[in-house]
Amino acid sequence: MHTEMSQQTRQEVLARLRHFYKSAGRKHKTKLIQEAIALLGYHPKAAIRALNGRALKKPKAGVPAVIGRPREFAPDQLLPVIKPIWFAALQPCGKRLQALLPEWLPAYEADHRRLDADARASLLAASARTLDRLIAPLRAQVRRRGGTRPGSLLRQSIPIRGPWTEEGPGWLEVDTVALCGGTLDDRHLWMLDGVDIRTDWTEQRAVENRGMHAVLAQVRDIEETLPFALLGVDSDNGGEFLNHHLVHYLQARARPVYFTRSRAYHKNDNAHVEQRNWTHVRQHFGYERYDNPEAAALINALCKGALGLLLNHFLPTQKLTGKERVEGRVVRKYGLPQTPYARILSAPEVSAEKKGQLTAAHQANNPMALARQIEREKKQIEACRLLQP
């Protein structure tokens, strides 16, 4: 089949074959059908219909036309169940939604209502593409902003990160996100965002400013919370990271933490954490302004509590396993969706004691209940996010 053939050329070729097909004998019709298959990529039956010039039969009055394979899933029955799960799970794609449904459906039934066997079976049997079609009306686009302040003090002494070749957990990408409401004046809160590139385990912390001491305090807190040893940190070129305080903290230990930076003006160098800036920060705290220091403590309690449990224990993520160039375009291949918690359990570098603690926390929580708790705490944060004049 000639894939480079334009649609107009295809129509011209088909019209020419159809002209000869009308007056051809049985033997020559077979040859024309074979040519249509070879040139246009038709199935034999489709080639016969195309050469005969048959149109679709008009439906009878009052009977809707059905084109293609009959639909196996009724959106009006499945969408009311998928919608609360999709929003509670922070709006995942169809493939991730398919991976989390086996664990979230029992939580939904305990939290909302019992499903009949047919509806449950339909949801569990739905493909990722079907789920993408069902949630398509729920998707929305929002804009993004950034505010990286260059730090040149130690830039030349900190190596630039190349491709991630290290194995096992403990290698973090970190970044800061402005909760500024559109006005970058350094009188607002910031979010410190970190993600482990091997397990996708994430930690978020609110800081009152991007001063060296404030950021370092939250980096310390993140390291104490991680279920694995911190081995490396990769940041952008912001001054909140490229400073003597953080360098000394990471290096002044028996086993120094490998500290690297991205290239200036190459945002995709920090692709892992940049993605989480949207899914883990903006989706919860938006672009509104937070300038009340009291809100920082509430945000950190949420991130270390219900939100952290939901993100790390109950929301599967996909990891890129390889790239392949096919006919001039890059095809990306991904592994099966897994939660960061599941990847931690399979990591030999994590101690059995820590895995036991994570398992106990996982079994003691219901994702639907966590989603409700997150919304309650976010309302408390919203009520005090602005500093009263």
PDB file of C-alpha atoms in Angstrom, residues 101 151 234 331:
ATOM      1  CA  LEU A 101     -10.012   1.195  38.674  1.00  0.00           C
ATOM      2  CA  GLY A 151      21.512  31.865  40.467  1.00  0.00           C
ATOM      3  CA  ASP A 234      18.909  17.859  40.216  1.00  0.00           C
ATOM      4  CA  VAL A 331       7.383   6.515  18.917  1.00  0.00           C
TER       5      VAL A 331
END
